[in-house]
Amino acid sequence: MIVDKIDGCLVLQEFDLVSTLSEFKYNRTTPEYIERSILKYIYLKNHITFNAEYGFEELLFGISDEVLSKIISDVKTMFFSSERINYNSFHDAYLFYYLEANIFKVWKPLLDLHINNLLKKDLIILDIGAGPGSVPLGIVEFYKLLAVKNPGLQFSIIIDIIEAEETFIDIANHMISETARFNTSNLGVKLRNKVHQVLDEKFEYNSMDTYDLITMSNFMTINERDNIKRGTAILSQLPRILKEDGSIIIIEPGDSVNGQLMKTIRNEITDSGDLNVYSPCSGVWEKKESYKCNCYSPTRTYWNVPRLHKFLFKKGIRKAGREQLPFQYVVYRRDGLTKYNEVVNQQYYVKLKDLRQCFGKSINVKANVRSVIERKNSHQLAILLCDGSCTFDKQESEIKAVMNKDFLTAVGITCHVIAGERLTLKNVIVKSTKYGVELEVSNDSKIDIEY
Ligand SMILES: C[S@@+](CC[C@H](N)C(=O)[O-])C[C@H]1O[C@@H](n2cnc3c(N)ncnc32)[C@H](O)[C@@H]1O
């Protein structure tokens, strides 16, 4: 990897993409220091002496029954209703369960930027609604990979956060300081400004820096204050503090209600022209200037269920046993760049809007992956597609390519296909089903993927 002398971005060399993608072949594993740091905070907060020499199990069982039962009951009830959440007594539970669940989601949008040489070697980030620092930790972990693979480069990350709750600022401070302690020598990490304030219409941006990355994760959800009502207004202010070549990453929960809210805000903000969508929804046949659609398109991160979650699972919290974490995201920029360029050579492909005229025929298709449906204990994979030529707001309008997982491995696609990748499918048969249109992949078919 080299660094562009003019814009400071990391430029991938011949084997760098393969090397970065290889990290996505395997499940994410939470580093041990993160889980120990979570336990350390809970020890210190509850006035229990923390002995760094203790093994993980010893640390876990050193927490009093009273503290543990409160965490367990809070994880069960915290986001139970669609009411606005009051974190008053929930900080420990959020730290214990949600921090880990939210660390690695940012890797997908970071990969989207990295493959087009848009990530800076020296990064200044602003995380809004930081909570316990989940997103900065995820970014640091991503950069650690880069730093280890490129020992000749010196990387740095400066982090500013905005957070309404003082206790979360303390937790984020603790977690980010710990991550800096367990770092590689060629990656500097600094938590610089901790802005303890509610971000609303009255927020004063003049005192802020300008940023390479502005992130918000689980910030505009139905549970968080009035952020949804103000979503477009908040986003429309951010170009003021975003560098000309910077990106805004929005990550939201993987359910349909929050996904629709995220897309409603996306549709409004792109209409205003303040920001453009970089990924995952980009037009295949023409540049998409505005968005009217609102389909449900969850993506997911694969991980090895960490020990704190396994522990909660044993205590009856079923969601703690999940091996895939669904989420939705948008990456915005202000420079018009998109993850993929429009395809010029269109004549050999059928647009998705025209597929219904091709039942029974063998055709070629180029489209972005909207989402992937993978059934447990099944070898089949359904890849939902979108090329921007039609909308998928109803289940009956879905267009999916159905194939065996072995087929993907046989053609050399060994990373998980999750969302936002561009697929080229050749020689696929168009079929009609009760859920819309299906593209049948056979041994004569060819498939290519762009990450
Ligand atoms: C669901 S948590 C998400 C935490 C973290 N980003 C994550 O994904 O794990 C939402 C956080 O945003 C903070 N928050 C919500 N609305 C806010 C606002 N308008 N201004 C500042 N902080 C806010 C909450 O206090 C909480 O810490």
XYZ file of C-alpha atoms and ligand atoms in Angstrom:
478
model
C 0.000 0.000 0.000
C 1.237 3.495 -0.740
C 0.019 6.913 0.334
C -1.082 9.513 -2.190
C 1.178 12.509 -1.585
C -1.557 14.990 -2.506
C -4.698 13.781 -0.715
C -3.107 11.509 1.942
C -5.319 8.539 0.919
C -4.218 4.917 1.100
C -3.719 3.554 -2.411
C -4.127 -0.195 -2.860
C -1.350 -1.992 -4.712
C -1.579 -5.283 -6.574
C -2.248 -7.685 -3.660
C -3.693 -5.241 -1.136
C -7.325 -5.721 -2.190
C -7.058 -9.500 -1.963
C -5.385 -9.126 1.399
C -8.093 -6.779 2.763
C -10.882 -8.940 1.352
C -9.373 -12.014 2.959
C -10.278 -10.419 6.305
C -13.923 -10.559 5.224
C -13.811 -14.283 4.495
C -13.758 -15.149 8.148
C -15.967 -14.264 11.071
C -14.987 -11.219 13.083
C -13.604 -11.978 16.531
C -13.744 -9.412 19.308
C -10.223 -8.989 20.670
C -9.893 -10.142 24.253
C -8.768 -6.734 25.500
C -12.160 -5.248 24.536
C -14.109 -7.749 26.638
C -11.686 -7.364 29.537
C -11.971 -3.560 29.270
C -15.774 -3.839 29.437
C -15.488 -5.933 32.588
C -12.871 -3.559 33.998
C -15.261 -0.602 33.649
C -18.044 -2.538 35.363
C -15.684 -3.512 38.189
C -14.457 0.045 38.731
C -17.955 1.546 38.528
C -19.236 -0.914 41.120
C -16.211 -0.454 43.418
C -14.891 -3.999 42.937
C -11.105 -4.371 42.864
C -9.985 -5.238 39.322
C -7.095 -7.672 39.153
C -5.591 -7.629 35.655
C -3.925 -11.006 36.345
C -7.294 -12.778 36.569
C -8.473 -15.017 33.748
C -11.650 -14.083 31.845
C -13.943 -16.524 33.680
C -12.622 -15.384 37.042
C -13.341 -11.783 36.096
C -16.847 -12.645 34.928
C -17.699 -14.482 38.119
C -16.135 -11.760 40.266
C -19.078 -9.459 39.475
C -21.692 -9.567 42.219
C -24.971 -11.387 41.568
C -26.842 -8.146 42.133
C -24.895 -6.254 39.431
C -25.139 -9.164 36.986
C -28.889 -9.662 37.442
C -29.478 -5.979 36.809
C -27.405 -6.118 33.599
C -29.287 -9.208 32.429
C -32.700 -7.787 33.147
C -31.749 -4.433 31.532
C -30.471 -6.107 28.331
C -33.822 -7.913 28.129
C -35.959 -4.807 28.542
C -33.875 -1.879 27.268
C -35.262 -1.484 23.749
C -38.412 -3.466 24.381
C -40.893 -0.793 23.374
C -40.784 1.761 20.608
C -40.771 4.474 23.277
C -37.905 6.902 23.570
C -35.184 5.331 25.701
C -33.905 6.866 28.900
C -30.414 5.470 29.570
C -30.473 6.575 33.227
C -29.730 3.140 34.597
C -28.943 1.253 31.390
C -25.339 2.270 30.696
C -23.737 -0.910 32.074
C -26.146 -3.131 30.159
C -25.528 -1.180 26.922
C -21.800 -1.554 27.449
C -22.063 -5.262 28.268
C -24.221 -6.241 25.264
C -24.498 -3.547 22.578
C -20.941 -2.277 22.414
C -19.643 -5.579 21.041
C -22.668 -6.010 18.786
C -21.977 -2.635 17.154
C -18.189 -2.547 16.766
C -17.746 -4.359 13.459
C -20.679 -2.987 11.456
C -18.575 -0.021 10.358
C -16.121 -2.363 8.578
C -18.456 -2.713 5.583
C -18.736 1.032 4.838
C -14.990 1.368 5.505
C -14.330 -1.395 2.972
C -16.558 0.416 0.426
C -14.319 3.476 0.763
C -11.043 1.585 1.001
C -11.490 -0.319 -2.267
C -11.698 3.002 -4.118
C -8.633 4.438 -2.325
C -10.724 6.902 -0.333
C -9.514 6.187 3.204
C -6.940 8.539 4.667
C -3.806 7.302 6.385
C -4.274 10.028 9.005
C -7.909 10.253 9.909
C -9.882 12.847 11.845
C -13.291 11.502 12.803
C -16.394 12.767 14.564
C -18.702 10.174 16.091
C -22.138 11.596 16.907
C -24.118 9.810 19.637
C -21.000 7.823 20.483
C -22.519 5.887 23.406
C -19.706 3.654 24.738
C -17.523 4.339 21.674
C -18.581 1.367 19.520
C -17.826 3.003 16.145
C -14.434 4.542 17.020
C -13.393 1.121 18.379
C -14.478 -0.510 15.110
C -12.502 2.028 13.079
C -9.426 1.536 15.267
C -9.692 -2.253 14.839
C -9.942 -1.844 11.028
C -6.899 0.444 11.005
C -4.989 -1.984 13.226
C -5.271 -4.540 10.418
C -3.894 -2.008 7.951
C -1.130 -1.001 10.355
C -0.042 -4.602 10.976
C 0.021 -5.327 7.246
C 1.919 -2.125 6.470
C 4.601 -1.790 9.157
C 6.449 0.812 7.072
C 3.556 3.309 7.341
C 2.665 5.391 10.405
C -1.137 5.725 10.802
C -3.106 8.042 13.078
C -6.715 8.481 14.170
C -7.957 11.561 16.009
C -11.422 11.104 17.470
C -13.964 13.732 18.526
C -17.301 12.649 19.963
C -20.649 14.313 20.607
C -22.747 12.588 23.242
C -25.731 13.689 25.308
C -25.005 11.469 28.305
C -22.046 12.118 30.584
C -21.824 8.492 31.715
C -21.443 7.367 28.102
C -18.674 9.926 27.622
C -16.867 8.361 30.606
C -17.343 4.879 29.170
C -16.191 5.909 25.666
C -13.177 7.597 27.235
C -12.344 4.406 29.141
C -12.818 2.096 26.138
C -10.890 4.272 23.671
C -8.035 4.756 26.163
C -7.863 0.978 26.583
C -7.797 0.441 22.813
C -4.924 2.895 22.561
C -3.030 0.874 25.251
C -3.404 -2.360 23.277
C -2.378 -0.878 19.981
C 0.294 -1.526 17.399
C 3.220 0.910 17.504
C 2.538 2.352 14.015
C -1.060 3.451 14.791
C -1.615 6.499 16.973
C -5.101 6.855 18.512
C -6.229 9.963 20.359
C -9.636 10.836 21.811
C -9.420 14.622 21.468
C -12.719 16.480 22.062
C -15.573 15.051 24.114
C -18.553 17.293 23.455
C -21.174 16.674 26.126
C -24.202 18.147 24.395
C -27.452 17.248 22.669
C -27.115 17.663 18.912
C -30.227 19.585 17.836
C -31.165 22.698 15.852
C -29.345 24.891 18.378
C -26.039 23.041 18.083
C -23.130 25.409 17.475
C -20.904 24.015 14.690
C -18.472 26.935 14.511
C -16.227 25.558 17.221
C -15.924 22.153 15.503
C -13.040 20.954 13.310
C -13.608 19.599 9.781
C -13.622 15.823 9.447
C -12.571 13.014 7.099
C -15.296 10.820 8.544
C -18.469 11.672 10.431
C -20.237 8.640 11.841
C -23.614 8.027 13.469
C -24.568 4.550 14.541
C -27.982 3.736 16.002
C -28.512 7.480 16.363
C -31.581 8.073 14.205
C -33.606 5.162 15.519
C -37.128 5.272 16.857
C -35.764 5.069 20.405
C -33.405 8.041 20.252
C -34.828 11.415 21.307
C -36.273 13.419 18.399
C -33.389 12.583 16.086
C -35.637 11.021 13.477
C -37.848 14.088 13.245
C -34.701 16.197 12.909
C -32.774 13.675 10.784
C -32.746 15.616 7.531
C -32.113 18.915 9.321
C -29.166 17.401 11.238
C -27.659 15.822 8.108
C -28.047 18.995 6.082
C -25.774 20.832 8.565
C -22.963 18.273 8.428
C -21.380 19.287 5.075
C -20.231 22.416 6.964
C -17.879 20.294 9.070
C -17.110 17.569 6.505
C -13.912 17.882 4.463
C -14.493 18.236 0.736
C -13.355 14.624 0.255
C -14.835 13.341 3.514
C -17.588 10.784 4.071
C -20.552 10.457 6.405
C -21.381 6.926 7.552
C -24.864 6.230 8.917
C -25.492 2.807 10.483
C -28.939 1.781 11.707
C -30.522 -1.404 13.103
C -31.396 -4.193 10.671
C -35.203 -4.036 11.046
C -37.627 -2.770 8.431
C -39.047 0.156 10.440
C -35.667 1.737 11.164
C -34.524 0.945 7.616
C -37.482 2.812 6.134
C -36.869 5.792 8.381
C -33.214 5.839 7.321
C -34.234 5.783 3.650
C -36.898 8.476 4.067
C -34.171 10.763 5.415
C -31.843 9.655 2.571
C -34.492 10.527 -0.023
C -35.001 13.990 1.463
C -31.307 14.806 1.841
C -30.395 13.730 -1.698
C -33.265 15.824 -3.080
C -31.815 18.849 -1.318
C -28.529 18.296 -3.192
C -26.390 18.794 -0.045
C -25.041 15.241 -0.100
C -24.852 12.334 -2.544
C -25.088 8.622 -1.785
C -21.722 6.888 -2.242
C -22.883 3.397 -1.232
C -24.545 0.907 -1.037
C -27.319 2.110 -3.416
C -25.819 3.435 -6.600
C -27.357 3.422 -10.063
C -26.070 0.781 -12.472
C -27.221 2.306 -15.789
C -27.193 5.974 -14.860
C -26.077 8.173 -12.022
C -28.770 8.343 -9.350
C -29.312 11.953 -8.354
C -32.443 11.422 -6.306
C -34.066 8.509 -4.504
C -37.768 7.742 -4.179
C -37.604 4.103 -3.082
C -37.832 2.682 0.393
C -37.083 -1.029 0.137
C -35.875 -3.143 3.059
C -32.237 -4.038 2.438
C -30.463 -5.332 5.515
C -26.836 -6.303 5.388
C -24.986 -8.273 8.037
C -21.727 -8.788 9.778
C -20.541 -12.302 10.601
C -18.793 -12.888 13.902
C -17.742 -15.514 16.377
C -20.204 -15.017 19.194
C -18.073 -13.343 21.883
C -17.814 -14.662 25.420
C -19.941 -11.957 27.044
C -22.754 -12.754 24.607
C -22.401 -16.509 25.155
C -22.678 -15.811 28.852
C -25.877 -13.764 28.346
C -27.258 -16.476 26.058
C -26.831 -19.020 28.851
C -28.758 -16.637 31.085
C -31.724 -16.762 28.710
C -31.057 -13.838 26.342
C -31.691 -15.537 23.021
C -30.610 -12.651 20.795
C -27.138 -12.946 22.361
C -26.607 -16.214 20.456
C -26.825 -14.705 16.964
C -23.952 -15.484 14.616
C -24.914 -12.761 12.155
C -25.711 -9.192 13.092
C -28.114 -7.433 10.720
C -27.822 -3.704 10.098
C -28.391 -1.076 7.406
C -26.120 1.710 6.282
C -25.598 4.628 3.947
C -22.333 6.346 3.061
C -22.755 9.962 1.939
C -20.252 12.295 0.329
C -20.367 15.864 -0.925
C -18.117 15.403 -3.984
C -20.526 13.364 -6.156
C -18.376 10.210 -5.998
C -20.171 6.858 -5.970
C -18.791 3.410 -5.188
C -19.376 2.199 -8.779
C -19.504 4.090 -12.031
C -22.470 3.691 -14.370
C -22.113 0.883 -16.912
C -21.689 2.157 -20.468
C -21.738 -1.110 -22.358
C -25.455 -1.789 -21.801
C -26.608 -3.625 -24.920
C -25.904 -7.174 -23.719
C -27.847 -6.858 -20.482
C -31.535 -6.823 -19.597
C -32.543 -4.143 -17.101
C -34.419 -5.493 -14.093
C -37.530 -3.489 -15.012
C -37.761 -5.455 -18.284
C -37.327 -8.960 -16.850
C -41.059 -9.745 -16.891
C -40.879 -9.750 -20.691
C -38.222 -12.476 -20.597
C -39.805 -15.389 -18.717
C -38.187 -18.673 -19.771
C -35.302 -16.962 -21.562
C -31.604 -17.110 -20.804
C -30.244 -13.580 -20.312
C -27.465 -11.443 -18.763
C -28.009 -9.100 -15.841
C -25.859 -6.546 -14.023
C -27.115 -5.323 -10.666
C -26.137 -4.394 -7.126
C -26.798 -6.774 -4.261
C -29.706 -5.386 -2.206
C -29.604 -8.053 0.447
C -28.956 -11.767 0.810
C -31.313 -14.360 2.271
C -29.477 -17.308 3.718
C -31.467 -20.059 5.371
C -29.937 -21.918 8.301
C -29.050 -25.519 7.424
C -29.748 -24.880 3.746
C -27.230 -24.729 0.963
C -29.297 -22.267 -1.039
C -28.722 -18.566 -1.200
C -31.145 -15.958 -2.548
C -29.441 -12.733 -3.626
C -31.887 -9.817 -3.920
C -30.898 -7.467 -6.722
C -31.384 -3.805 -7.650
C -30.099 -1.850 -10.668
C -32.007 1.353 -9.982
C -34.445 0.767 -12.876
C -37.365 -0.271 -10.640
C -38.362 -0.269 -6.975
C -38.822 -3.089 -4.468
C -41.091 -1.678 -1.808
C -43.331 -4.769 -1.844
C -42.256 -8.386 -1.327
C -44.075 -9.456 -4.533
C -41.838 -7.202 -6.584
C -38.571 -8.787 -5.472
C -35.993 -9.887 -8.016
C -33.625 -12.511 -6.776
C -30.925 -14.806 -8.086
C -31.091 -18.195 -6.433
C -28.054 -20.435 -6.283
C -26.176 -23.023 -4.304
C -23.439 -21.709 -2.044
C -21.135 -24.275 -3.722
C -21.711 -22.515 -7.027
C -20.187 -19.321 -5.625
C -17.186 -21.166 -4.218
C -16.728 -23.002 -7.531
C -16.471 -19.678 -9.403
C -13.961 -18.352 -6.870
C -16.252 -16.145 -4.733
C -15.084 -17.097 -1.271
C -16.055 -13.973 0.712
C -19.599 -13.636 2.025
C -21.846 -11.749 -0.405
C -23.727 -9.377 1.907
C -25.014 -6.157 0.273
C -23.823 -3.376 -1.976
C -21.532 -5.535 -4.147
C -22.066 -5.405 -7.923
C -22.873 -8.676 -9.655
C -22.714 -9.621 -13.300
C -24.798 -12.713 -14.049
C -24.584 -14.341 -17.471
C -26.814 -17.077 -18.900
C -29.416 -17.070 -16.145
C -33.011 -18.219 -16.768
C -35.865 -15.851 -15.873
C -38.683 -17.453 -13.865
C -41.892 -16.174 -12.330
C -42.668 -16.951 -8.666
C -45.269 -15.738 -6.177
C -42.619 -13.387 -4.709
C -41.719 -11.800 -8.023
C -39.012 -12.748 -10.462
C -36.345 -15.353 -9.899
C -33.126 -15.788 -11.867
C -32.125 -19.403 -11.994
C -28.404 -20.040 -11.968
C -27.205 -23.270 -13.573
C -23.833 -24.816 -14.418
C -23.890 -22.872 -17.718
C -24.191 -19.576 -15.891
C -21.310 -17.251 -15.138
C -21.106 -14.883 -12.211
C -18.683 -12.069 -11.505
C -18.508 -9.892 -8.452
C -17.076 -6.436 -7.869
C -16.558 -5.607 -4.200
C -28.261 3.607 20.687
S -26.930 4.530 21.296
C -25.716 4.226 20.066
C -24.347 4.226 20.614
C -23.276 3.848 19.605
N -23.206 4.803 18.539
C -23.534 2.457 19.079
O -23.910 2.299 17.908
O -23.381 1.490 19.836
C -27.371 6.196 20.920
C -26.465 7.186 21.635
O -26.708 8.480 21.088
C -26.852 9.421 22.153
N -27.754 10.458 21.617
C -29.013 10.282 21.159
N -29.496 11.428 20.654
C -28.512 12.347 20.804
C -28.395 13.716 20.438
N -29.387 14.347 19.806
N -27.249 14.361 20.720
C -26.216 13.724 21.326
N -26.271 12.414 21.683
C -27.391 11.740 21.424
C -27.461 8.611 23.279
O -27.211 9.209 24.524
C -26.745 7.284 23.110
O -25.536 7.266 23.764
